[in-house]
Amino acid sequence: MKYLVILWLCLYSSIVTAHKASDSYLTLNVQDDATVLGRWDIALRDLDLLLNLDENQDRQLTWGEVLQQNQAIEQLARSNLLLQRGEPCQTFQFQPLAIDSHVDGQYAVLQFQTQCASAGDWQLKYQLLANIDQTHRGILQWQQNYQVLTPANTWQTLGIATTKTQTFSQFWQQGVIHIWLGYDHILFLISLLLPVVLIRQQQGWRAVTDWRVAMIDATWIVTAFTVAHSITLVLAAQQWLYLPSRWVESVIALSVMIAALHNLWPIWHRYRWLMAFVFGLIHGFGFASVLADIQVEGQISLTALLGFNVGVETGQLAIVLLLIPILYRFRESSKYQSLILKGGSGVILLIACLWFVERVFAIQFG
């Protein structure tokens, strides 16, 4: 039991200041065999981390503060992105800096042009945030092919068509990573699963005597959550349905609060699967934030979407298969209800409240 208490303490300390995984979006198109036109969208929060854009430290970036660092931003881009074709291409020539809204916030838009050799293999070196954030990903569109750039693989050979299998594999990995780093999604699921090893009675809770009862309850919850977020993931990723990112992230935090509160004051214990489905629809928009800014067309987009969704489900299944046996093992302990169910839900509630305030009022505690 003491190990579970330690787990909750670690959970609180590591998650309460957690930030969303970082992504950038890079598009490269070859014109006249040697001229390359590029667009690189980098999150302002990442540029602020690297260049300290928020000069007055009021946690609110203004257009003026961004423009003051225009040359530094361009130099940062040149030093973290190298394109070559047998030999390095010429220095990037940038257009005036612009800002664009993505589903997870404001991004600086760097449009540039460069001249390269007329023959040779195309290679790209990408190392943005390589020494700071190993979870960072760059989503590259190269001549209608999509590749995922990671700090662990800074050199990428271009010009080779990506197969459906490769695309599926790349986005499957990103789906797994996204759910494992999606602490709000994980805590929502954990909150719903904490009571599966208990049966609600008028006098309170009692431990289940058959593990199959717990597994059936967990299956209903996980299935409802999976179906719901898969629906809105597809709708949002294909841009058939849109909700503002700030609203989505705030409601996701609210869903974690409600799930944790329900463990403290259970009202619809038998219908937690319905809670999983209703709020799962909103969580799907959160999952889609990784894909919503990728303008893909045709079959490869469906492959990427399928790979990402299967990756999310794989990561989610791994969490469930790890969690349920632990909960079942300690279900009859005298401390389970007080420390794990109520204490754990209290910790989750506190974290979710902090998230909710951060997201609604656009402030940052950590």
Coordinates of C-alpha atoms in Angstrom, one line a residue:
M1 CA 0.0 0.0 0.0
K2 CA 2.8 2.4 0.8
Y3 CA 4.0 2.1 -2.8
L4 CA 0.6 3.3 -4.1
V5 CA 0.9 6.3 -1.8
I6 CA 4.3 7.1 -3.2
L7 CA 2.9 6.7 -6.7
W8 CA 0.2 9.4 -5.9
L9 CA 2.8 11.8 -4.6
C10 CA 5.0 11.3 -7.7
L11 CA 1.9 11.8 -9.8
Y12 CA 1.1 15.1 -8.2
S13 CA 4.6 16.5 -8.3
S14 CA 5.2 15.5 -12.0
I15 CA 1.8 16.4 -13.4
V16 CA 0.7 19.6 -11.7
T17 CA 3.2 21.6 -13.8
A18 CA 2.9 19.5 -17.0
H19 CA 2.7 21.2 -20.3
K20 CA 1.3 20.0 -23.6
A21 CA 3.7 18.1 -25.9
S22 CA 5.4 20.4 -28.4
D23 CA 5.0 20.2 -32.2
S24 CA 6.0 22.3 -35.1
Y25 CA 4.8 22.1 -38.7
L26 CA 7.2 22.3 -41.7
T27 CA 6.3 22.3 -45.4
L28 CA 8.9 22.1 -48.2
N29 CA 8.1 22.3 -51.9
V30 CA 10.6 22.2 -54.7
Q31 CA 10.2 24.6 -57.6
D32 CA 12.2 24.5 -60.8
D33 CA 14.2 21.5 -59.5
A34 CA 16.5 23.7 -57.4
T35 CA 14.4 26.4 -55.7
V36 CA 12.8 25.4 -52.4
L37 CA 9.8 27.2 -50.9
G38 CA 9.3 26.6 -47.2
R39 CA 6.9 27.4 -44.4
W40 CA 7.7 26.6 -40.8
D41 CA 5.1 27.1 -38.1
I42 CA 6.7 27.2 -34.6
A43 CA 4.6 27.6 -31.4
L44 CA 5.1 30.9 -29.7
R45 CA 5.4 29.1 -26.4
D46 CA 8.4 27.2 -27.7
L47 CA 10.0 30.4 -29.1
D48 CA 9.4 32.0 -25.7
L49 CA 11.1 29.1 -24.0
L50 CA 14.1 29.4 -26.3
L51 CA 14.3 33.2 -26.7
N52 CA 12.4 34.7 -23.7
L53 CA 10.1 36.6 -25.9
D54 CA 8.0 37.8 -22.9
E55 CA 10.2 40.8 -22.1
N56 CA 8.1 42.2 -19.3
Q57 CA 7.4 38.8 -17.8
D58 CA 3.6 39.3 -17.6
R59 CA 3.0 35.9 -19.2
Q60 CA 1.2 37.5 -22.1
L61 CA 3.0 37.7 -25.4
T62 CA 2.2 40.7 -27.6
W63 CA 2.9 41.2 -31.3
G64 CA 5.3 43.9 -30.4
E65 CA 7.4 41.6 -28.2
V66 CA 7.5 38.9 -31.0
L67 CA 8.5 41.5 -33.6
Q68 CA 11.3 42.8 -31.4
Q69 CA 12.9 39.3 -31.6
N70 CA 12.3 38.9 -35.4
Q71 CA 16.0 38.6 -36.2
A72 CA 16.6 36.2 -33.3
I73 CA 13.7 34.0 -34.5
E74 CA 15.1 33.9 -38.0
Q75 CA 18.6 33.0 -36.7
L76 CA 17.1 30.3 -34.5
A77 CA 15.4 28.8 -37.5
R78 CA 18.5 28.9 -39.6
S79 CA 20.6 27.2 -36.9
N80 CA 18.0 24.4 -36.3
L81 CA 17.1 23.6 -39.8
L82 CA 19.7 22.6 -42.5
L83 CA 18.7 21.5 -46.0
Q84 CA 21.2 20.1 -48.4
R85 CA 21.4 18.4 -51.8
G86 CA 24.9 17.0 -52.0
E87 CA 26.0 20.3 -50.4
P88 CA 24.2 22.8 -48.1
C89 CA 21.6 25.0 -49.7
Q90 CA 21.9 28.7 -49.6
T91 CA 21.0 30.7 -46.5
F92 CA 17.2 30.9 -46.0
Q93 CA 15.6 34.2 -47.2
F94 CA 12.6 34.9 -45.0
Q95 CA 9.5 36.8 -45.7
P96 CA 8.0 39.1 -43.0
L97 CA 7.1 37.2 -39.9
A98 CA 3.4 36.3 -39.5
I99 CA 1.2 34.7 -36.8
D100 CA -1.3 31.9 -37.3
S101 CA -3.8 30.3 -35.0
H102 CA -3.5 26.5 -34.5
V103 CA -5.8 24.4 -32.4
D104 CA -3.4 24.6 -29.5
G105 CA -2.4 28.2 -29.6
Q106 CA -0.6 30.9 -31.6
Y107 CA 2.3 30.0 -33.9
A108 CA 4.9 32.1 -35.6
V109 CA 4.9 31.5 -39.4
L110 CA 8.3 31.7 -41.1
Q111 CA 8.0 31.5 -44.9
F112 CA 11.3 31.3 -46.7
Q113 CA 13.1 30.5 -49.9
T114 CA 16.4 28.9 -50.7
Q115 CA 18.5 27.8 -53.7
C116 CA 20.0 24.3 -53.8
A117 CA 22.1 22.2 -56.1
S118 CA 20.3 20.8 -59.2
A119 CA 21.3 17.2 -58.5
G120 CA 21.9 15.0 -55.5
D121 CA 20.1 13.4 -52.6
W122 CA 17.9 15.7 -50.5
Q123 CA 18.7 15.6 -46.8
L124 CA 17.2 17.6 -43.9
K125 CA 18.7 18.2 -40.4
Y126 CA 16.1 19.2 -37.9
Q127 CA 17.1 19.9 -34.3
L128 CA 14.6 22.3 -32.8
L129 CA 14.4 21.8 -29.0
A130 CA 16.7 18.8 -29.3
N131 CA 18.5 19.5 -26.1
I132 CA 15.5 20.7 -24.2
D133 CA 12.4 18.7 -25.0
Q134 CA 12.9 15.1 -26.2
T135 CA 9.1 14.8 -26.7
H136 CA 9.1 17.5 -29.4
R137 CA 8.0 16.5 -32.8
G138 CA 8.2 18.2 -36.2
I139 CA 5.5 17.2 -38.7
L140 CA 7.1 17.5 -42.2
Q141 CA 5.3 17.7 -45.5
W142 CA 7.7 17.1 -48.4
Q143 CA 6.2 17.0 -51.8
Q144 CA 2.9 15.6 -50.5
N145 CA 4.7 13.0 -48.3
Y146 CA 4.4 13.3 -44.5
Q147 CA 7.2 12.3 -42.1
V148 CA 7.6 12.8 -38.3
L149 CA 10.8 14.5 -37.3
T150 CA 12.2 13.7 -33.8
P151 CA 15.2 14.9 -31.7
A152 CA 16.5 11.3 -31.8
N153 CA 16.6 11.3 -35.6
T154 CA 17.9 14.7 -36.7
W155 CA 18.9 13.7 -40.2
Q156 CA 16.2 12.8 -42.6
T157 CA 16.6 11.6 -46.2
L158 CA 14.0 13.3 -48.4
G159 CA 12.7 12.5 -51.9
I160 CA 11.7 8.9 -51.1
A161 CA 8.0 8.2 -51.2
T162 CA 6.6 7.1 -47.8
T163 CA 4.7 3.9 -47.9
K164 CA 1.4 3.4 -46.1
T165 CA 3.1 1.0 -43.7
Q166 CA 5.7 3.6 -42.8
T167 CA 3.1 6.3 -42.4
F168 CA 1.0 4.1 -40.2
S169 CA 4.0 3.2 -38.1
Q170 CA 5.1 6.8 -37.6
F171 CA 1.7 8.1 -36.6
W172 CA 1.0 5.0 -34.5
Q173 CA 4.1 5.9 -32.5
Q174 CA 2.9 9.5 -32.1
G175 CA -0.5 8.2 -30.9
V176 CA 1.1 6.1 -28.2
I177 CA 3.3 9.0 -27.1
H178 CA 0.4 11.4 -27.2
I179 CA -1.8 9.4 -24.8
W180 CA 1.2 8.7 -22.5
L181 CA 2.0 12.4 -22.3
G182 CA -1.7 13.4 -22.2
Y183 CA -1.9 13.5 -18.4
D184 CA -5.4 15.0 -18.4
H185 CA -6.7 12.1 -20.5
I186 CA -4.9 9.6 -18.3
L187 CA -6.3 11.1 -15.0
F188 CA -9.8 11.2 -16.4
L189 CA -9.5 7.5 -17.2
I190 CA -7.9 6.6 -13.9
S191 CA -10.7 8.5 -12.0
L192 CA -13.3 6.4 -13.8
L193 CA -11.4 3.1 -13.2
L194 CA -10.6 3.6 -9.5
P195 CA -14.0 2.2 -8.4
V196 CA -14.2 -0.8 -10.8
V197 CA -12.8 -3.1 -8.0
L198 CA -15.6 -2.0 -5.7
I199 CA -19.4 -2.4 -5.5
R200 CA -21.5 0.5 -4.3
Q201 CA -24.0 -0.3 -1.6
Q202 CA -26.3 1.8 0.6
Q203 CA -23.8 1.5 3.4
G204 CA -20.9 2.4 1.2
W205 CA -18.4 0.4 -0.8
R206 CA -17.3 -3.2 -0.7
A207 CA -14.6 -5.0 -2.6
V208 CA -15.6 -7.2 -5.6
T209 CA -15.1 -11.0 -5.1
D210 CA -14.8 -11.9 -8.7
W211 CA -12.2 -10.2 -11.0
R212 CA -14.5 -10.6 -13.9
V213 CA -16.9 -8.1 -12.4
A214 CA -14.2 -5.5 -12.3
M215 CA -13.1 -6.3 -15.9
I216 CA -16.7 -6.0 -17.2
D217 CA -17.1 -2.6 -15.6
A218 CA -13.7 -1.5 -16.9
T219 CA -14.5 -2.8 -20.4
W220 CA -17.8 -0.7 -20.5
I221 CA -15.9 2.4 -19.4
V222 CA -12.9 2.0 -21.8
T223 CA -15.1 1.1 -24.7
A224 CA -17.4 4.1 -24.3
F225 CA -14.4 6.4 -24.0
T226 CA -12.7 4.9 -27.0
V227 CA -15.8 5.0 -29.2
A228 CA -16.5 8.6 -28.2
H229 CA -13.1 10.1 -28.7
S230 CA -12.6 8.1 -31.9
I231 CA -15.7 9.8 -33.4
T232 CA -14.6 13.4 -32.6
L233 CA -10.9 12.6 -33.4
V234 CA -11.9 11.8 -37.0
L235 CA -14.3 14.7 -37.3
A236 CA -11.8 17.2 -36.0
A237 CA -8.7 15.8 -37.8
Q238 CA -10.6 15.9 -41.1
Q239 CA -11.7 19.5 -40.2
W240 CA -15.4 18.5 -40.5
L241 CA -16.0 19.9 -37.0
Y242 CA -14.2 22.5 -35.0
L243 CA -14.3 23.7 -31.4
P244 CA -12.0 26.4 -30.0
S245 CA -8.9 24.9 -28.4
R246 CA -9.2 26.9 -25.2
W247 CA -12.7 25.8 -24.7
V248 CA -11.8 22.1 -25.4
E249 CA -8.9 22.1 -23.0
S250 CA -10.9 23.8 -20.3
V251 CA -13.8 21.3 -20.6
I252 CA -11.3 18.4 -20.5
A253 CA -9.9 19.7 -17.2
L254 CA -13.6 20.1 -16.0
S255 CA -14.2 16.4 -17.0
V256 CA -11.3 15.3 -14.8
M257 CA -12.7 17.4 -11.9
I258 CA -16.2 15.9 -12.3
A259 CA -14.9 12.3 -12.5
A260 CA -12.8 12.8 -9.4
L261 CA -15.6 14.4 -7.5
H262 CA -17.9 11.6 -8.4
N263 CA -15.6 9.2 -6.6
L264 CA -16.0 11.3 -3.5
W265 CA -19.8 11.7 -3.8
P266 CA -21.0 8.9 -6.1
I267 CA -24.4 9.6 -7.7
W268 CA -24.3 7.7 -11.1
H269 CA -21.9 4.9 -10.1
R270 CA -23.6 2.4 -12.5
Y271 CA -23.5 4.9 -15.3
R272 CA -19.8 5.9 -15.3
W273 CA -19.6 4.5 -18.8
L274 CA -22.0 7.2 -19.9
M275 CA -19.8 9.8 -18.3
A276 CA -16.9 8.3 -20.2
F277 CA -18.8 8.6 -23.5
V278 CA -20.1 12.1 -23.1
F279 CA -16.7 13.6 -22.0
G280 CA -14.9 11.3 -24.4
L281 CA -16.4 13.3 -27.2
I282 CA -14.6 16.3 -25.9
H283 CA -11.3 14.5 -25.3
G284 CA -11.3 13.4 -29.0
F285 CA -10.9 17.1 -29.9
G286 CA -7.8 17.2 -27.7
F287 CA -6.3 14.1 -29.3
A288 CA -7.0 15.7 -32.7
S289 CA -4.8 18.7 -31.9
V290 CA -1.8 16.8 -33.2
L291 CA -3.4 16.1 -36.6
A292 CA -5.7 19.0 -37.1
D293 CA -2.9 21.3 -38.6
I294 CA -1.8 18.7 -41.1
Q295 CA -3.5 19.4 -44.5
V296 CA -3.4 15.9 -46.0
E297 CA -5.4 14.7 -48.9
G298 CA -6.2 11.3 -50.2
Q299 CA -5.5 7.8 -48.9
I300 CA -2.3 8.7 -47.0
S301 CA -4.3 11.0 -44.7
L302 CA -6.6 8.1 -43.8
T303 CA -3.5 6.0 -43.1
A304 CA -2.0 8.6 -40.8
L305 CA -5.3 9.1 -39.0
L306 CA -5.8 5.4 -38.5
G307 CA -2.3 4.9 -37.3
F308 CA -2.6 7.7 -34.8
N309 CA -5.9 6.5 -33.5
V310 CA -4.7 2.9 -33.1
G311 CA -1.6 4.3 -31.3
V312 CA -3.8 6.2 -28.9
E313 CA -5.8 3.0 -28.2
T314 CA -2.7 0.9 -27.8
G315 CA -1.3 3.3 -25.3
Q316 CA -4.6 3.5 -23.5
L317 CA -4.9 -0.3 -23.3
A318 CA -1.4 -0.6 -21.9
I319 CA -2.4 1.8 -19.1
V320 CA -5.5 -0.1 -18.3
L321 CA -3.8 -3.5 -18.3
L322 CA -1.2 -2.1 -15.9
L323 CA -3.7 -0.3 -13.6
I324 CA -6.5 -2.9 -13.1
P325 CA -4.4 -5.7 -11.6
I326 CA -2.8 -3.3 -9.2
L327 CA -6.2 -2.0 -8.1
Y328 CA -7.6 -5.5 -7.8
R329 CA -4.6 -6.6 -5.7
F330 CA -5.2 -3.9 -3.1
R331 CA -9.1 -3.7 -3.3
E332 CA -9.6 -5.4 0.1
S333 CA -7.1 -3.4 2.0
S334 CA -8.5 -1.2 4.8
K335 CA -6.7 1.8 3.3
Y336 CA -7.9 1.3 -0.3
Q337 CA -11.1 3.4 0.1
S338 CA -9.5 6.1 2.2
L339 CA -6.1 6.5 0.6
I340 CA -6.5 5.3 -3.0
L341 CA -10.1 6.0 -3.9
K342 CA -10.7 9.1 -1.8
G343 CA -7.2 10.3 -1.4
G344 CA -6.2 9.6 -5.0
S345 CA -9.4 11.3 -6.2
G346 CA -8.6 14.3 -4.0
V347 CA -5.2 14.6 -5.6
I348 CA -6.6 14.3 -9.1
L349 CA -9.3 16.9 -8.2
L350 CA -6.7 19.4 -7.0
I351 CA -4.6 18.9 -10.2
A352 CA -7.7 19.3 -12.4
C353 CA -8.7 22.4 -10.6
L354 CA -5.3 24.0 -11.3
W355 CA -5.6 23.0 -14.9
F356 CA -9.0 24.4 -15.2
V357 CA -8.0 27.8 -13.8
E358 CA -4.9 27.9 -16.0
R359 CA -6.9 27.1 -19.1
V360 CA -9.9 29.3 -18.5
F361 CA -7.9 32.4 -17.5
A362 CA -4.8 31.7 -19.6
I363 CA -2.4 31.8 -16.7
Q364 CA 0.4 29.4 -15.7
F365 CA 1.2 28.3 -12.1
G366 CA 4.4 26.4 -12.9

